[in-house]
Amino acid sequence: DAGVIQSPRHEVTEMGQEVTLRCKPISGHDYLFWYRQTMMRGLELLIYFNNNVPIDDSGMPEDRFSAKMPNASFSTLKIQPSEPRDSAVYFCASSFRWEKQFFGPGTRLTVL
Amino acid sequence: SQQGEEDPQALSIQEGENATMNCSYKTSINNLQWYRQNSGRGLVHLILIRSNEREKHSGRLRVTLDTSKKSSSLLITASRAADTASYFCATPGDMRFGAGTRLTVKP
């Protein structure tokens, strides 16, 4: 298995633009997590899905952020409009049940 | 707020020494997991200990769990420079991570 796949690996955009981050979890995993990591705030859980259904989105910072999981093999995290304070590394992770999360390589987002 | 809290926040040791870091959590758990993060990379799962286990080994790693104190410890024996990383604990039902323990192993 190729592991959790995230794209793009790097994204540089200007304030106000829409940003879409993508994630392909490991086949057979029933949980998918989106995290954001910055030096100031550490690793934050944004949202997680169970069997494609969003369970807890309390970590989503504001309405500018949205996440979807249309099927078991794909999820997106969208920021619209983006702001400089959204600059961070965004990680996607998946797991079977609540055990052993596998993390993707992350997407480094820079909003100018 | 997160379930797992690691301490110390930072630890610096010489190669060959042992490193111990601790995790405290708040509610009942089925298992507790430890992860490592090398700079700029995603977290990597190290070891999982279940609530009915008190100690578990994996190579140079030893994890203990005290459910009465709601705490766990991770011991890395005979540390190497390659062990330099941040270490996190996490529990099911609340996969929020604390600030982690930043371990530096000096060659």
Short mmCIF file of C-alpha atoms in Angstrom, two decimals:
data_model
loop_
_atom_site.label_atom_id
_atom_site.label_comp_id
_atom_site.label_asym_id
_atom_site.label_seq_id
_atom_site.Cartn_x
_atom_site.Cartn_y
_atom_site.Cartn_z
CA ASP A 1 0.00 0.00 0.00
CA ALA A 2 1.28 3.47 -0.86
CA GLY A 3 0.21 4.93 2.45
CA VAL A 4 -1.81 8.09 2.86
CA ILE A 5 -1.43 10.32 -0.16
CA GLN A 6 -1.78 14.08 0.01
CA SER A 7 -1.68 16.63 -2.76
CA PRO A 8 -0.33 19.08 -3.42
CA ARG A 9 2.79 18.82 -1.27
CA HIS A 10 3.35 22.55 -1.44
CA GLU A 11 0.91 25.33 -2.20
CA VAL A 12 1.63 29.03 -2.42
CA THR A 13 -1.32 31.29 -3.00
CA GLU A 14 -2.43 34.84 -2.49
CA MET A 15 -4.82 36.05 0.13
CA GLY A 16 -8.41 35.70 -0.96
CA GLN A 17 -7.84 32.74 -3.23
CA GLU A 18 -9.53 29.37 -2.80
CA VAL A 19 -7.33 26.51 -1.71
CA THR A 20 -8.21 22.83 -1.99
CA LEU A 21 -6.16 20.16 -0.28
CA ARG A 22 -6.66 16.52 -1.17
CA CYS A 23 -6.22 13.26 0.64
CA LYS A 24 -6.42 9.61 -0.30
CA PRO A 25 -6.55 7.41 2.80
CA ILE A 26 -5.30 3.87 3.08
CA SER A 27 -7.74 1.38 1.62
CA GLY A 28 -9.89 -0.28 4.25
CA HIS A 29 -9.49 2.43 6.85
CA ASP A 30 -12.72 3.75 8.29
CA TYR A 31 -11.46 6.92 9.98
CA LEU A 32 -9.98 9.98 8.32
CA PHE A 33 -8.53 12.95 10.16
CA TRP A 34 -7.43 16.42 9.08
CA TYR A 35 -4.84 18.24 11.18
CA ARG A 36 -3.11 21.59 10.96
CA GLN A 37 0.32 22.26 12.45
CA THR A 38 1.99 25.58 13.16
CA MET A 39 4.78 26.58 15.49
CA MET A 40 2.44 28.74 17.52
CA ARG A 41 -0.52 26.38 17.89
CA GLY A 42 1.08 22.98 17.53
CA LEU A 43 -0.86 20.12 15.97
CA GLU A 44 -4.59 20.83 15.86
CA LEU A 45 -7.33 18.38 14.95
CA LEU A 46 -9.63 20.13 12.48
CA ILE A 47 -12.18 17.45 11.64
CA TYR A 48 -12.54 13.71 11.43
CA PHE A 49 -14.77 11.35 9.49
CA ASN A 50 -16.00 7.86 10.24
CA ASN A 51 -17.18 5.84 7.25
CA ASN A 52 -17.24 9.05 5.19
CA VAL A 53 -19.48 10.87 7.68
CA PRO A 54 -18.13 13.95 9.50
CA ILE A 55 -18.21 13.23 13.21
CA ASP A 56 -16.48 16.15 14.89
CA ASP A 57 -15.70 19.41 13.14
CA SER A 58 -15.32 21.47 16.29
CA GLY A 59 -11.71 22.14 15.39
CA MET A 60 -12.52 23.83 12.11
CA PRO A 61 -11.46 27.41 12.79
CA GLU A 62 -14.22 29.21 10.96
CA ASP A 63 -16.69 29.06 8.11
CA ARG A 64 -13.95 29.64 5.60
CA PHE A 65 -12.91 26.04 6.15
CA SER A 66 -14.91 23.11 4.83
CA ALA A 67 -14.16 19.42 4.42
CA LYS A 68 -15.83 16.66 2.47
CA MET A 69 -15.44 12.96 2.04
CA PRO A 70 -17.55 11.90 -0.96
CA ASN A 71 -16.31 8.32 -0.80
CA ALA A 72 -14.03 6.05 1.17
CA SER A 73 -11.00 6.83 -0.94
CA PHE A 74 -11.01 10.61 -1.15
CA SER A 75 -11.34 13.68 1.03
CA THR A 76 -10.85 17.40 0.49
CA LEU A 77 -10.20 20.32 2.78
CA LYS A 78 -11.12 23.64 1.27
CA ILE A 79 -10.29 27.15 2.45
CA GLN A 80 -12.23 29.96 0.84
CA PRO A 81 -11.13 32.71 1.01
CA SER A 82 -7.64 32.01 2.26
CA GLU A 83 -5.81 34.35 4.65
CA PRO A 84 -2.12 34.62 5.64
CA ARG A 85 -2.90 33.17 9.08
CA ASP A 86 -3.96 29.94 7.37
CA SER A 87 -0.34 29.30 6.47
CA ALA A 88 0.57 25.97 8.04
CA VAL A 89 1.30 22.35 7.30
CA TYR A 90 -1.93 20.38 6.84
CA PHE A 91 -1.83 16.67 7.54
CA CYS A 92 -4.32 14.00 6.64
CA ALA A 93 -4.32 10.73 8.56
CA SER A 94 -6.36 7.55 8.41
CA SER A 95 -6.88 4.60 10.69
CA PHE A 96 -8.84 1.41 11.08
CA ARG A 97 -11.09 1.86 14.09
CA TRP A 98 -9.33 4.12 16.55
CA GLU A 99 -5.98 2.44 16.34
CA LYS A 100 -2.70 3.35 14.75
CA GLN A 101 -3.13 6.46 12.68
CA PHE A 102 -1.14 6.66 9.47
CA PHE A 103 -0.19 10.17 8.50
CA GLY A 104 0.36 11.56 5.05
CA PRO A 105 3.43 13.66 4.20
CA GLY A 106 1.48 16.89 4.65
CA THR A 107 0.73 19.90 2.49
CA ARG A 108 2.73 23.02 3.26
CA LEU A 109 0.43 25.97 2.60
CA THR A 110 1.72 29.50 2.30
CA VAL A 111 -0.79 32.31 1.89
CA LEU A 112 0.80 35.59 0.88
CA SER B 1 -8.69 20.66 24.91
CA GLN B 2 -6.56 17.65 24.18
CA GLN B 3 -6.72 14.38 26.05
CA GLY B 4 -3.01 13.64 26.16
CA GLU B 5 -0.48 15.96 27.75
CA GLU B 6 3.22 15.17 27.45
CA ASP B 7 6.04 16.21 29.72
CA PRO B 8 8.71 17.36 29.81
CA GLN B 9 8.29 19.77 26.93
CA ALA B 10 11.94 19.37 26.00
CA LEU B 11 14.62 16.84 26.84
CA SER B 12 18.28 16.88 25.84
CA ILE B 13 20.53 13.89 26.42
CA GLN B 14 23.76 12.33 25.17
CA GLU B 15 23.81 9.46 22.76
CA GLY B 16 23.66 6.17 24.63
CA GLU B 17 21.63 7.53 27.52
CA ASN B 18 18.02 6.63 28.21
CA ALA B 19 15.16 9.06 27.61
CA THR B 20 11.90 9.00 29.53
CA MET B 21 8.87 11.04 28.67
CA ASN B 22 5.45 11.04 30.25
CA CYS B 23 1.85 11.40 29.21
CA SER B 24 -1.21 12.19 31.30
CA TYR B 25 -4.77 11.84 30.12
CA LYS B 26 -8.17 12.69 31.50
CA THR B 27 -10.77 10.02 30.85
CA SER B 28 -11.03 6.25 30.66
CA ILE B 29 -9.35 4.73 27.66
CA ASN B 30 -9.23 1.49 25.70
CA ASN B 31 -5.69 2.08 24.56
CA LEU B 32 -3.00 4.72 24.41
CA GLN B 33 -0.68 5.35 21.51
CA TRP B 34 2.71 6.98 21.15
CA TYR B 35 3.87 8.72 18.00
CA ARG B 36 7.10 10.28 16.77
CA GLN B 37 7.46 13.26 14.47
CA ASN B 38 10.67 14.14 12.73
CA SER B 39 10.95 17.75 11.71
CA GLY B 40 8.65 18.61 8.82
CA ARG B 41 7.24 15.11 8.53
CA GLY B 42 3.96 13.46 9.43
CA LEU B 43 3.64 11.58 12.70
CA VAL B 44 4.69 7.96 12.78
CA HIS B 45 3.00 5.46 15.05
CA LEU B 46 5.44 3.84 17.49
CA ILE B 47 3.51 1.66 19.87
CA LEU B 48 0.03 1.01 21.23
CA ILE B 49 -0.68 -0.20 24.74
CA ARG B 50 -4.11 -1.45 25.73
CA SER B 51 -5.86 -0.62 28.97
CA ASN B 52 -5.39 -4.15 30.30
CA GLU B 53 -1.63 -4.02 29.75
CA ARG B 54 0.82 -2.48 32.18
CA GLU B 55 3.96 -2.63 30.11
CA LYS B 56 4.88 -3.21 26.51
CA HIS B 57 8.19 -3.45 24.66
CA SER B 58 9.15 -2.82 21.08
CA GLY B 59 12.85 -2.86 20.30
CA ARG B 60 14.44 -0.07 22.34
CA LEU B 61 11.04 1.28 23.35
CA ARG B 62 9.31 0.48 26.60
CA VAL B 63 5.88 1.85 27.38
CA THR B 64 4.10 1.64 30.71
CA LEU B 65 0.50 2.43 31.51
CA ASP B 66 -1.00 3.23 34.89
CA THR B 67 -4.76 3.54 34.47
CA SER B 68 -5.26 4.42 38.13
CA LYS B 69 -3.10 7.50 37.67
CA LYS B 70 -4.21 8.07 34.10
CA SER B 71 -0.61 8.24 32.97
CA SER B 72 1.82 6.56 30.62
CA SER B 73 5.54 6.74 30.09
CA LEU B 74 7.74 6.08 27.09
CA LEU B 75 11.31 4.98 27.67
CA ILE B 76 13.83 4.96 24.86
CA THR B 77 16.93 3.01 25.82
CA ALA B 78 20.42 3.51 24.43
CA SER B 79 19.34 6.57 22.52
CA ARG B 80 20.78 7.50 19.15
CA ALA B 81 21.07 10.80 17.32
CA ALA B 82 18.38 9.50 14.95
CA ASP B 83 15.93 9.44 17.87
CA THR B 84 15.93 13.24 17.84
CA ALA B 85 12.28 14.10 17.23
CA SER B 86 9.08 15.16 18.94
CA TYR B 87 7.08 12.50 20.73
CA PHE B 88 3.33 12.56 21.27
CA CYS B 89 0.73 10.44 22.99
CA ALA B 90 -2.87 10.05 21.86
CA THR B 91 -5.99 8.21 22.97
CA PRO B 92 -8.96 6.92 20.99
CA GLY B 93 -12.07 9.03 21.01
CA ASP B 94 -10.02 12.20 21.15
CA MET B 95 -7.21 12.19 18.63
CA ARG B 96 -6.02 15.59 19.69
CA PHE B 97 -2.32 15.84 20.35
CA GLY B 98 -0.58 17.85 23.03
CA ALA B 99 2.53 19.91 22.54
CA GLY B 100 4.67 16.79 22.65
CA THR B 101 8.12 16.23 24.10
CA ARG B 102 10.95 17.54 22.00
CA LEU B 103 13.86 15.10 22.40
CA THR B 104 17.36 16.04 21.32
CA VAL B 105 20.02 13.36 21.36
CA LYS B 106 23.53 14.76 21.08
CA PRO B 107 26.14 12.60 19.34
#
